Short mmCIF file of C-alpha atoms in Angstrom, two decimals:
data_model
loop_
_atom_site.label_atom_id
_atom_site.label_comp_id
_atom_site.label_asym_id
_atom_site.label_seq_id
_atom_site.Cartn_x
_atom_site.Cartn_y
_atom_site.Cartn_z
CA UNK A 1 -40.31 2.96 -4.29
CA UNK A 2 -36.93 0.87 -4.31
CA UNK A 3 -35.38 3.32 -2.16
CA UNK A 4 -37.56 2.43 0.71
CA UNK A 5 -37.63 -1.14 0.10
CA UNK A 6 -33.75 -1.17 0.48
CA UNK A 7 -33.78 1.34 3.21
CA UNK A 8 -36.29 -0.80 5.43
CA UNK A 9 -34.53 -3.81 4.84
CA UNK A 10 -31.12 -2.65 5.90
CA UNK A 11 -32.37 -0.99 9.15
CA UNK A 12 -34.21 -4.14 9.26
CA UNK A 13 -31.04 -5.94 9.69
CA UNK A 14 -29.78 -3.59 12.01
CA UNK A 15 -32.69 -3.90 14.15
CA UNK A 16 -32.45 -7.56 13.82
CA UNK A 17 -28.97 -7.80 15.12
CA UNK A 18 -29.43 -5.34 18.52
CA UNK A 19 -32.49 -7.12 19.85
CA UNK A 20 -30.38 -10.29 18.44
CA UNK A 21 -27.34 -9.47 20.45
CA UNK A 22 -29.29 -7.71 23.24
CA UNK A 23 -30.89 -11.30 24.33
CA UNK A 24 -27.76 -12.69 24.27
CA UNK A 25 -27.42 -14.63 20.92
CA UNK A 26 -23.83 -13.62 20.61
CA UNK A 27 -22.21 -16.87 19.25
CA UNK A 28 -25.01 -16.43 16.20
CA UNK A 29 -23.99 -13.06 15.31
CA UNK A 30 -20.34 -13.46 16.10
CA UNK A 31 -19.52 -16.83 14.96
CA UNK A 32 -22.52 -18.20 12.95
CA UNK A 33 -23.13 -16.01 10.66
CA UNK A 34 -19.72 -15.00 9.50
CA UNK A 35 -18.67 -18.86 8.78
CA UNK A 36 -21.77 -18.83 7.46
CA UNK A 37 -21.08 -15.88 4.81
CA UNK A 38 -17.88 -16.61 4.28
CA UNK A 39 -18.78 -20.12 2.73
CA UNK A 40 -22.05 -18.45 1.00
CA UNK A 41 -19.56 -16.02 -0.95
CA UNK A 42 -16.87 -18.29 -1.78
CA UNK A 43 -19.21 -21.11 -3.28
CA UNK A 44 -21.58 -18.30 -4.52
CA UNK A 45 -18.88 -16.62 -6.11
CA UNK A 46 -17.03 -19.92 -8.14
CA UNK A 47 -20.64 -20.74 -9.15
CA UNK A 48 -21.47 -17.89 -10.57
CA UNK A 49 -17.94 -17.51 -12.46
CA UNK A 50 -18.64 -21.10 -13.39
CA UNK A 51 -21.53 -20.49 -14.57
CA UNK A 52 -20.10 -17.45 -16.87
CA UNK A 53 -17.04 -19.49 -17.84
CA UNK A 54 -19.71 -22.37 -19.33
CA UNK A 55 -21.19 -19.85 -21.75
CA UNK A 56 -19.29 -20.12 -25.54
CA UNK A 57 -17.57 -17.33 -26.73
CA UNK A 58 -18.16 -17.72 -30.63
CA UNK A 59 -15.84 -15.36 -31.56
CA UNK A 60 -13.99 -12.15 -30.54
CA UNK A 61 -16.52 -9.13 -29.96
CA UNK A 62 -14.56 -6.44 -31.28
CA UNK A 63 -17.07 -3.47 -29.98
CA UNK A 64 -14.57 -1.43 -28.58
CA UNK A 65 -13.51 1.93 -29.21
CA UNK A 66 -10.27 2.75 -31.12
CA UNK A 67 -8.86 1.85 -34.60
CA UNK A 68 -8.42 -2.14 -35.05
CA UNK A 69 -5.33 -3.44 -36.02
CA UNK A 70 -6.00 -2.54 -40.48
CA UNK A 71 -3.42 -1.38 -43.27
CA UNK A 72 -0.44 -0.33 -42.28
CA UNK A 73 -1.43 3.35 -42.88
CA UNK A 74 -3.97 3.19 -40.19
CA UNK A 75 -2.73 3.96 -36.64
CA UNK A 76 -4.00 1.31 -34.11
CA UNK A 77 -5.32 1.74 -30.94
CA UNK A 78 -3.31 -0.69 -29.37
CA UNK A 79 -4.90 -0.53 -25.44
CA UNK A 80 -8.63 -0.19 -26.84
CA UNK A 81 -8.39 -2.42 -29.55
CA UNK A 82 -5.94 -4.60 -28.90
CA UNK A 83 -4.68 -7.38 -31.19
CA UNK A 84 -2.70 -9.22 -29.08
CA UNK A 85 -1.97 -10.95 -25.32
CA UNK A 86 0.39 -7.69 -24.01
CA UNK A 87 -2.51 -4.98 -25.50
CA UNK A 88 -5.47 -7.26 -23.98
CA UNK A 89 -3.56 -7.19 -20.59
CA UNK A 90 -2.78 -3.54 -20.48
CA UNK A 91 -6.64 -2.84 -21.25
CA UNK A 92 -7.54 -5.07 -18.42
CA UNK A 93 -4.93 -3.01 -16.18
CA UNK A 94 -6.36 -0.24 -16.59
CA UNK A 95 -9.84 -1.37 -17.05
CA UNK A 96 -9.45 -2.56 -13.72
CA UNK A 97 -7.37 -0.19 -11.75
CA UNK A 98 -8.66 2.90 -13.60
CA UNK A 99 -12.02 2.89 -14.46
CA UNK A 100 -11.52 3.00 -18.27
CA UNK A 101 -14.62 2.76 -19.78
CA UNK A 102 -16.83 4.42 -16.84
CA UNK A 103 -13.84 7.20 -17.40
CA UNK A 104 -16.18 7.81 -21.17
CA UNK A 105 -19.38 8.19 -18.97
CA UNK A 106 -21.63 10.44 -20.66
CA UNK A 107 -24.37 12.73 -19.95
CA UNK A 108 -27.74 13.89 -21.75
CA UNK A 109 -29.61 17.27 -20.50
CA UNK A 110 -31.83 19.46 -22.21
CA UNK A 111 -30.56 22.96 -21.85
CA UNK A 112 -32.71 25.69 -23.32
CA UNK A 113 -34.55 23.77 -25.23
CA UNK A 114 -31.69 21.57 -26.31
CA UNK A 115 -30.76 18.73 -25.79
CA UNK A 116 -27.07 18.48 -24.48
CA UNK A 117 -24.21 15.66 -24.72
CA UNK A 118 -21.16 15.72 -23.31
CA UNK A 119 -18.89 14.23 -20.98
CA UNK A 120 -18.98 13.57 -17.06
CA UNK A 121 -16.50 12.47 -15.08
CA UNK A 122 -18.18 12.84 -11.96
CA UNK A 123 -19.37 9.02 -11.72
CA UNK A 124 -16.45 8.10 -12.68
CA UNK A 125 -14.27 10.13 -10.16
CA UNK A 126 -17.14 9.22 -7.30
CA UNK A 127 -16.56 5.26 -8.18
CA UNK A 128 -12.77 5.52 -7.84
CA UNK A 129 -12.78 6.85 -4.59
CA UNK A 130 -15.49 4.98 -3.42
CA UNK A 131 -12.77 1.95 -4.31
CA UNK A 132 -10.10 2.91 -3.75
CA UNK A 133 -11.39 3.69 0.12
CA UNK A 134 -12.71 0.68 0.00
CA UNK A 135 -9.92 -1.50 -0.74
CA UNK A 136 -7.25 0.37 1.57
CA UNK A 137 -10.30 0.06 4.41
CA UNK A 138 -10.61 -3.88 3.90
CA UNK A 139 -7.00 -4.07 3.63
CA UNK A 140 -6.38 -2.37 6.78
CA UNK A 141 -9.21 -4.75 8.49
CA UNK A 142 -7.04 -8.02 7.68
CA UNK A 143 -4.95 -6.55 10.56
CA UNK A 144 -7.85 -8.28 12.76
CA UNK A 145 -7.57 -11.19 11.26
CA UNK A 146 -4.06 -12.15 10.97
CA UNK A 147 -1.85 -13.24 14.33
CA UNK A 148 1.30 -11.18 12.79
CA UNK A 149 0.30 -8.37 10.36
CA UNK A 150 2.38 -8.22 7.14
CA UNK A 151 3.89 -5.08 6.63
CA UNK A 152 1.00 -4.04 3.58
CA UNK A 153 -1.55 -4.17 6.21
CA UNK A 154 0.91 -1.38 8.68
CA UNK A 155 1.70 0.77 5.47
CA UNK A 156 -2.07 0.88 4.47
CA UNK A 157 -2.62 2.31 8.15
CA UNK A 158 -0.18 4.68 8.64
CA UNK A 159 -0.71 6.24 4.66
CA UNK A 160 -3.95 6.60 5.50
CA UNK A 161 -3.45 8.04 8.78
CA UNK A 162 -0.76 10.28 8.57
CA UNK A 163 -2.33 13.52 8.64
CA UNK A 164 -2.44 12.85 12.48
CA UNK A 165 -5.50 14.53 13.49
CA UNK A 166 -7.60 14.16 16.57
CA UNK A 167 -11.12 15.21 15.73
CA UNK A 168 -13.12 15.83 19.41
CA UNK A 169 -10.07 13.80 21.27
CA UNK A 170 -10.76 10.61 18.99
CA UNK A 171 -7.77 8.45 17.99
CA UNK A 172 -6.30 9.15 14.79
CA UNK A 173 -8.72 9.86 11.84
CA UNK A 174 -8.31 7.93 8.51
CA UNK A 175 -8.41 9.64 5.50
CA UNK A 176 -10.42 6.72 3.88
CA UNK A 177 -13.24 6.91 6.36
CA UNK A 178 -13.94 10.87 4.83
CA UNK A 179 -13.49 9.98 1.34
CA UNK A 180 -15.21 7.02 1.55
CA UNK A 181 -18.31 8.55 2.97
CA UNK A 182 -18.27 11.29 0.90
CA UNK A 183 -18.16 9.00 -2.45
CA UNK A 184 -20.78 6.69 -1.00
CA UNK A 185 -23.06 9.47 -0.43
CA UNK A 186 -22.24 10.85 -3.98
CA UNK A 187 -23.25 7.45 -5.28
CA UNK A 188 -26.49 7.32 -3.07
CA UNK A 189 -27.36 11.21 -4.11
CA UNK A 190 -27.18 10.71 -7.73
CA UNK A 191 -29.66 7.63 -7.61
CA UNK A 192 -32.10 10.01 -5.77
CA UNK A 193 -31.22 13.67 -7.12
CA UNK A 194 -31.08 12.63 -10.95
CA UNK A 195 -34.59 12.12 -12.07
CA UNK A 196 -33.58 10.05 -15.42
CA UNK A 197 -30.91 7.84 -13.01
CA UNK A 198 -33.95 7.57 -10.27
CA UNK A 199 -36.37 6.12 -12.57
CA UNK A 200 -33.84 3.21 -13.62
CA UNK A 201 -32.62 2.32 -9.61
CA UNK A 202 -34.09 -0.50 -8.32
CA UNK A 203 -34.31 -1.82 -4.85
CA UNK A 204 -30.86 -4.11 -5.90
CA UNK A 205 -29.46 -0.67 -6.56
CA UNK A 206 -29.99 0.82 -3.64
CA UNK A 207 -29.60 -2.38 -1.20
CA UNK A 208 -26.21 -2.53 -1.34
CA UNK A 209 -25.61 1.63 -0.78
CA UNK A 210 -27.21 1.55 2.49
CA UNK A 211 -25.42 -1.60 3.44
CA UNK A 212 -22.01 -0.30 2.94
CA UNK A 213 -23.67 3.22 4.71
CA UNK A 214 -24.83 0.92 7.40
CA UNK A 215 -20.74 -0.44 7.97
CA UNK A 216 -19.22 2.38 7.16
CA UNK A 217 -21.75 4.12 10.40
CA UNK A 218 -20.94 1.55 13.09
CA UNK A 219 -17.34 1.42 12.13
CA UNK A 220 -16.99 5.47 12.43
CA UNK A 221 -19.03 4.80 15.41
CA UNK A 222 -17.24 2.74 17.11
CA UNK A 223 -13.94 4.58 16.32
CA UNK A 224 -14.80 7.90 17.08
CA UNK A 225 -17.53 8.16 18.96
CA UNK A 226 -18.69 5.27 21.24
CA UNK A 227 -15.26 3.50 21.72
CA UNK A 228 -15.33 -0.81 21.83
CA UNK A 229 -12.66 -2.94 23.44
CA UNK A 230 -10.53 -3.28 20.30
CA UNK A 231 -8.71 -6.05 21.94
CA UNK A 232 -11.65 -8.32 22.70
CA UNK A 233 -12.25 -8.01 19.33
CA UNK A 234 -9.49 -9.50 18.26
CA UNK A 235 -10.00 -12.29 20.33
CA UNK A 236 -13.36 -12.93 18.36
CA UNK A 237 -11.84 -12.22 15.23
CA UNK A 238 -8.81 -14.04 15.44
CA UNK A 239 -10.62 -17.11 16.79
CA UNK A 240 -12.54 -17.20 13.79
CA UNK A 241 -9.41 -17.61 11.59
CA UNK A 242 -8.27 -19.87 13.50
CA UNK A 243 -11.60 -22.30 14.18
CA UNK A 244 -11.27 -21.79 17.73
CA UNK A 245 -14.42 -19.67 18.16
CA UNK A 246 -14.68 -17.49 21.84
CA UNK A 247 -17.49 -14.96 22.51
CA UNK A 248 -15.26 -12.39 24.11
CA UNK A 249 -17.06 -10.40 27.11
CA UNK A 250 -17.62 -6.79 27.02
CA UNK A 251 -18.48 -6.53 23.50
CA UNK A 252 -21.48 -4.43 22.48
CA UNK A 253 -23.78 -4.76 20.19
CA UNK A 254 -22.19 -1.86 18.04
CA UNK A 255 -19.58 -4.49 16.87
CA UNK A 256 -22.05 -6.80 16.21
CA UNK A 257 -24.12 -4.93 14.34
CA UNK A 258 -21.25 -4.14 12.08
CA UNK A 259 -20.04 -7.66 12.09
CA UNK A 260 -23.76 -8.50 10.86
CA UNK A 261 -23.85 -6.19 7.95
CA UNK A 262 -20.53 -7.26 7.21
CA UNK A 263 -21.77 -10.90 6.71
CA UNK A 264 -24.67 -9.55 5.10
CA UNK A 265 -22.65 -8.13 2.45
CA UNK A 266 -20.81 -11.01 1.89
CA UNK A 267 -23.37 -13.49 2.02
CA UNK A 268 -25.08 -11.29 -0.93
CA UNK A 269 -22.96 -10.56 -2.75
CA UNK A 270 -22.41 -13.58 -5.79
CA UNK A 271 -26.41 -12.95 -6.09
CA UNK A 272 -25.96 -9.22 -6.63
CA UNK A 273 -24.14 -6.90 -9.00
CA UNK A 274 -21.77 -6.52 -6.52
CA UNK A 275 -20.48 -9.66 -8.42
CA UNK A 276 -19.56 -6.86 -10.86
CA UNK A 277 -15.75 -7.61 -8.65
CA UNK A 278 -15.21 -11.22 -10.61
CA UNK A 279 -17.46 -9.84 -13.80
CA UNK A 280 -14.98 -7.53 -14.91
CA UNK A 281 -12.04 -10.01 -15.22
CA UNK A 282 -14.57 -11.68 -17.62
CA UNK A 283 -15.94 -9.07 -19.62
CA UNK A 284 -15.80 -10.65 -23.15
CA UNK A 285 -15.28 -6.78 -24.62
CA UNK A 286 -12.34 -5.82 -22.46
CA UNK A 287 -10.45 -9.69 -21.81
CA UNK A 288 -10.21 -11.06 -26.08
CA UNK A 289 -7.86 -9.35 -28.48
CA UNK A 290 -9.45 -7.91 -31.58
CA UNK A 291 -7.67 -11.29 -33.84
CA UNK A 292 -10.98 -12.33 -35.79
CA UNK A 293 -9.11 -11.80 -38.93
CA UNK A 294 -5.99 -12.82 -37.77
CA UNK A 295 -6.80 -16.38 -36.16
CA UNK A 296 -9.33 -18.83 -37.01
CA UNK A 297 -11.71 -18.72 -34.49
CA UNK A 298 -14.17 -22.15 -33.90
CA UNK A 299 -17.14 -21.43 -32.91
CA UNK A 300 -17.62 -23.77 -29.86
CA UNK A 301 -21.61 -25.10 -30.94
CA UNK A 302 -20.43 -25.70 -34.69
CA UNK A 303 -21.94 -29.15 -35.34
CA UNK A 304 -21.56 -30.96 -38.59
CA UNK A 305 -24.42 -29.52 -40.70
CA UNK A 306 -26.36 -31.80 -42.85
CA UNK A 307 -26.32 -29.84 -46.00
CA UNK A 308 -27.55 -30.76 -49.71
CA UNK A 309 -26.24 -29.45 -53.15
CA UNK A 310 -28.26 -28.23 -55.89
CA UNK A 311 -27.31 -31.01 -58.00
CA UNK A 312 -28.89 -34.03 -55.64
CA UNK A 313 -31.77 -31.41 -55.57
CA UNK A 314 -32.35 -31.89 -58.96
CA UNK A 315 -31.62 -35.52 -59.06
CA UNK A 316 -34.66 -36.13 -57.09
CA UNK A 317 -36.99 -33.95 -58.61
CA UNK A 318 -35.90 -33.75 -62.12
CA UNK A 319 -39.03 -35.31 -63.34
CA UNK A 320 -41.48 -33.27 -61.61
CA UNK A 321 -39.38 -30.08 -62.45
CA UNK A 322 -39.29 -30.79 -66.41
CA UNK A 323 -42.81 -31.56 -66.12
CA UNK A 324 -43.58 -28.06 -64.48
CA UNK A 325 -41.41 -26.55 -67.37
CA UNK A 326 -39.07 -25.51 -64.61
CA UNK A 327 -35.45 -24.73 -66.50
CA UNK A 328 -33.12 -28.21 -65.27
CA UNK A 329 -29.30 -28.11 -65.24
CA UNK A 330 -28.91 -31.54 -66.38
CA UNK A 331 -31.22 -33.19 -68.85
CA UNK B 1 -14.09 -21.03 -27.47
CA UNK B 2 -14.24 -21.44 -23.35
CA UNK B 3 -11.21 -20.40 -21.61
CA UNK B 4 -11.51 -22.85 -18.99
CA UNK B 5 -8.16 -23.33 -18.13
CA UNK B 6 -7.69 -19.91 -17.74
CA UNK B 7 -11.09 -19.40 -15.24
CA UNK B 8 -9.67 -22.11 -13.68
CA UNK B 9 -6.42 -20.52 -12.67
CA UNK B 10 -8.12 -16.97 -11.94
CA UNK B 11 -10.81 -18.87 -9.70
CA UNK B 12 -7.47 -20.61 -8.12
CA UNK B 13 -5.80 -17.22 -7.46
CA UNK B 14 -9.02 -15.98 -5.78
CA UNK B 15 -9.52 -19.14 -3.51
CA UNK B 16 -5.50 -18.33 -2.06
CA UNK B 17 -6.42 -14.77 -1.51
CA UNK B 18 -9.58 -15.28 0.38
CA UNK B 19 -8.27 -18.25 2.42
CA UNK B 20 -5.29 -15.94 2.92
CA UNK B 21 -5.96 -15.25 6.70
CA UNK B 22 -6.87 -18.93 7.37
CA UNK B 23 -3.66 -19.89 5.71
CA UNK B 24 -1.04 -17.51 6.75
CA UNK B 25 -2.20 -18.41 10.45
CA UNK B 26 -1.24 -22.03 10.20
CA UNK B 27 1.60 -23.04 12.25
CA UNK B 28 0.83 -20.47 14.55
CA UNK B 29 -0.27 -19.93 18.14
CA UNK B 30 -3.38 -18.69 19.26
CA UNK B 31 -2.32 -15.85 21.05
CA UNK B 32 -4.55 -13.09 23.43
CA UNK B 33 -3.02 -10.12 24.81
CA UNK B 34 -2.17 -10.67 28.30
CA UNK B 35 -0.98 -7.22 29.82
CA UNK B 36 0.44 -7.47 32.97
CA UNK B 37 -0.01 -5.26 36.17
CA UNK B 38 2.82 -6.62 38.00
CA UNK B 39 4.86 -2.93 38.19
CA UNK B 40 6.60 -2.29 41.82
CA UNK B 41 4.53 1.40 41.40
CA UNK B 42 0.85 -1.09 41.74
CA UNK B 43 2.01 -3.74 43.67
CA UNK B 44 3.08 -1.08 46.28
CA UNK B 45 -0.21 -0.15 46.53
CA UNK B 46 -2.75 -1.97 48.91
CA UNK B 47 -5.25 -5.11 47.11
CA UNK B 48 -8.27 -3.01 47.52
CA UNK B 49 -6.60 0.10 45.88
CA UNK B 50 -5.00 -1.47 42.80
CA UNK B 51 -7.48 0.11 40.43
CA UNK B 52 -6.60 2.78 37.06
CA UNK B 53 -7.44 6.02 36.58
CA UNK B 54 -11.37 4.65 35.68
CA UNK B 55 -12.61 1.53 35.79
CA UNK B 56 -10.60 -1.21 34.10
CA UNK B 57 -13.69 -1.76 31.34
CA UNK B 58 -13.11 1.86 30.49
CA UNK B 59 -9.84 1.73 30.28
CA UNK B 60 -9.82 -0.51 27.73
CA UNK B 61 -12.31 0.78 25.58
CA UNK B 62 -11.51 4.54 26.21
CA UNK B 63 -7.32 5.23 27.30
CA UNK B 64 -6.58 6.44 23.59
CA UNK B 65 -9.50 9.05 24.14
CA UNK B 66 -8.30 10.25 27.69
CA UNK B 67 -5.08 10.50 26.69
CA UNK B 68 -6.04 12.94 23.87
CA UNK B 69 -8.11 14.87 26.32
CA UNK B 70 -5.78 15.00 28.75
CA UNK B 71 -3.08 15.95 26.06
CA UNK B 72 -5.60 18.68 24.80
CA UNK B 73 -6.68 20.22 28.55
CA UNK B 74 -2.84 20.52 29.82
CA UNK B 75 -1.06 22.02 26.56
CA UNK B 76 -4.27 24.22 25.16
CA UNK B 77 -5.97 25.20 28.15
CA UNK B 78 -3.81 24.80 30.77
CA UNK B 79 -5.72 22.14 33.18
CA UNK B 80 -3.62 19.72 34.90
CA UNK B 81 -5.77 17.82 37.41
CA UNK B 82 -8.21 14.83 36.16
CA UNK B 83 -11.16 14.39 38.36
CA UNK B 84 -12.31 10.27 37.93
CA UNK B 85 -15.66 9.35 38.53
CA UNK B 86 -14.46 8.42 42.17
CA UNK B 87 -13.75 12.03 42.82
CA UNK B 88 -10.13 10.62 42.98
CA UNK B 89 -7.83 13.15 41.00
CA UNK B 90 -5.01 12.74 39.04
CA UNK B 91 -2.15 14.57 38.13
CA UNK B 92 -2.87 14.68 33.74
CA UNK B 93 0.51 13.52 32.60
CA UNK B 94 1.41 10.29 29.66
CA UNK B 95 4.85 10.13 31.47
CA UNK B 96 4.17 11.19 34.81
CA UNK B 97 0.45 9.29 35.19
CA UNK B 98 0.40 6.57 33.32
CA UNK B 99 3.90 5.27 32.97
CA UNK B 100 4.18 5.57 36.60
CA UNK B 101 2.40 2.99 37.85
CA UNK B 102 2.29 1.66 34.03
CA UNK B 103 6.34 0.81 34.12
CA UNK B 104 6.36 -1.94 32.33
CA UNK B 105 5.45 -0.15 28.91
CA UNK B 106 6.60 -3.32 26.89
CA UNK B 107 4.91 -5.79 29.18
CA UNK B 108 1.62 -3.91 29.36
CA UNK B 109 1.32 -0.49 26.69
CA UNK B 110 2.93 -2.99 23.92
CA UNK B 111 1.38 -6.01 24.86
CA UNK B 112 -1.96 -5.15 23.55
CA UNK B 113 -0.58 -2.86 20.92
CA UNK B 114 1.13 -5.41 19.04
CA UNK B 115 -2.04 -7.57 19.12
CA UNK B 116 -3.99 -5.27 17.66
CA UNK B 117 -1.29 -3.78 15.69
CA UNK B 118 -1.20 -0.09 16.58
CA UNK B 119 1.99 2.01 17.04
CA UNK B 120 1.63 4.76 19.05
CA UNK B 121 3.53 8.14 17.75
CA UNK B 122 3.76 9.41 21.45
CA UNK B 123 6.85 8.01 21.49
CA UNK B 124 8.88 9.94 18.68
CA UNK B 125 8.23 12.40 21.62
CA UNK B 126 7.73 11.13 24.93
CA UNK B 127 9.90 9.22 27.13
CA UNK B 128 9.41 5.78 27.55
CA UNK B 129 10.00 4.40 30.85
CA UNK B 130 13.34 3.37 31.88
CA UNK B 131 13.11 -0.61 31.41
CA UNK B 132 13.77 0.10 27.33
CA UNK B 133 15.89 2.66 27.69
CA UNK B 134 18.29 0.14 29.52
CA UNK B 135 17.68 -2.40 26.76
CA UNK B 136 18.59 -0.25 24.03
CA UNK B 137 22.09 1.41 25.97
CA UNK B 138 22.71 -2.45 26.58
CA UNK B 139 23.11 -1.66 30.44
#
């Protein structure tokens, strides 16, 4: 069910955004809308770490894997279960670069009869590269958006270009562009393949794969296949860094399809688990050090608590209490 | 226990990276290619005939393509002459073509290129025309 949901609504937008541009409401599509995004994600995005950073952290969760910092004749795990600042940040590092815990992914089957665990690194291989392409392709895109590129933005190109091939006469072809397509569909094919994985996927799961499909199309598109005036485009581009919007001629709705599912994805993401990107920095398991015996930790809604000892206890009902023939401290 | 100040600085960090373009653009010009068609090889010809190989709208969208194609139909199969939709034809050549009437490679080819940040490998190869060549032997 999700599956088409999310489906329709992305060619939706597509659809939207030809007969959109075909009537001639450039400016919205090319102007608009991206301002419009842009602010949506970066308010969207401090509000919902705001909102995150306003919830107390009693006390370190220590539910990680690996040996805590014990006796001396215990070996600690000093990246999973860190105890201090330097072990917390090298868990993060990797956490963040690597994958770490999606790296322990597991799988269940029932083989003969029997039911099966063990580990699969296939997610865990398919998210990296899905990232990884990711990042070097938006990298390479701030080349549009900046008057003199700095040289991360040229390296990113020519790494990702250098096998120098010419598929079908087409300019160069970037590694990322396979790999990221191939990882994406990975992604999408295990949602729809895996019958346990199917029955969990919602339409939120699915939105945002045929999104990034939907770029990732119109930008091969317009690369390899139905070629756009690269340079106008940078005229559109460019004038949007610089708040001196121009509608360039000659520019097809190809781009601005692209451009719209661009904004798309940026305008959703804080309200999506794509918001997974600011989530992981604050992931109370991965960013505290395992110090709950170490440090005194103050629980942040502590109040002073109106408490009462036996003894007044017994000061106010001593009478009733002896009368009872309930046993008194005090006579 | 909160963290605030330490949100705080992470949210800070994000807001310089995202505003990164707007930012690193201040100071500067806004700038638009401007390739120029000036070369003695065009201006020799007459007003009506000053056109390119195609139209100039598919020039711009499509040169990287043709040049590919023409690259492809001389060295693998041995084709040398380019037919254009005017039934003009062309002699399929980077140096011979293009750069001909093209002269001015860093007043035109580079123009664009370094607006849109591409670099060519043709080069490592090809000849450039002589205007650089000049530059670089200081004559």
């Amino acid at each position: 069910m999700g599956i088409g949901l999310a489906l329709i609504s992305v060619l939706g937008l597509i659809l939207f955004a030809y007969v959109g541009t075909t009537i001639g409401l450039n400016a919205l599509f090319g102007v608009v809308f991206p301002y419009a995004a842009f602010i949506i994600f970066v308010i969207g995005f401090i509000y919902r770490v705001v909102k995150w950073g306003k919830s107390p952290v009693p006390f370190r969760i220590p539910t990680t894997a690996g040996q805590h910092y014990s006796s001396l004749w215990f070996k600690q795990n000093k990246i999973d279960n860190p105890s201090t600042a330097w072990g917390v940040a090298l868990r993060m590092f990797f956490e963040i670069f690597t994958f770490r815990s999606l790296f322990r992914n597991t799988k269940a089957e029932i083989l003969q009869g029997r039911l099966y665990v063990g580990s699969s690194k296939w997610l865990w291989l398919g998210a990296l590269a899905f990232h990884y392409s990711f990042l070097i392709i938006f990298i390479r895109h701030l080349r549009f958006f900046t008057p003199e590129t700095p040289w991360v933005i040229s390296i990113a190109e020519s790494l990702d270009s250098f096998l120098q091939v010419h598929i079908l006469g087409s300019p160069l072809l970037y590694i990322t562009n396979i790999s990221i397509a191939v990882a994406l569909l990975y992604l999408l094919g295990r949602r729809i393949l895996d019958p346990k994985i199917k029955y969990i996927s919602l339409p939120s799961d699915y939105f945002p794969l045929f999104l990034i499909l939907g770029i990732i199309s119109t930008g091969v598109l317009m690369r390899y296949f139905f070629k756009v005036d690269v340079t106008a485009i940078k005229e559109l581009t460019l004038g949007l860094v610089y708040f001196k919007p121009v509608v360039p001629e000659g520019v097809g709705s190809l781009f601005y399809i692209h451009l719209f599912l661009v904004s798309i994805l940026f305008a959703y993401f804080p309200f999506s688990k794509l918001m997974h990107m600011g989530g992981v920095f604050l992931s109370p398991t991965r960013n505290l050090a395992n110090n709950n015996r170490m440090e005194r930790h103050i629980n942040p809604w502590d109040y002073p608590v109106k408490h009462r000892h036996y003894e007044e206890y017994e000061d106010e009902f001593r009478e009733k209490m002896k009368k009872a023939g309930i046993p008194v401290e005090k006579e | 226990m909160y963290d605030g100040g330490k949100i705080i600085f992470g949210l800070i960090i994000f807001i310089a990276l995202v505003t990164l373009p707007f930012t690193l653009g201040i100071g500067k010009e806004y700038i638009k290619a401007n390739p120029k068609i000036d070369t003695p090889e065009i201006m020799k010809l007459p007003e009506a005939e000053r056109k390119c190989v195609e139209s100039k709208d598919f020039m711009r969208k499509e040169h990287m393509k043709m040049l590919i194609e023409w690259r492809d139909a001389v060295v693998r199969d041995g084709k040398t002459l380019y037919v254009n939709s005017q039934g003009k034809t062309f002699n399929m050549s980077l140096q011979n073509t293009c750069m001909q009437c093209h002269s001015n490679k860093s007043k035109f080819c580079d123009e664009c290129h370094n607006y849109v940040k591409v670099k060519p490998y043709c080069w490592d190869c090809h000849l450039e025309p002589k205007e650089n060549i000049k530059k670089e032997a200081g004559l």
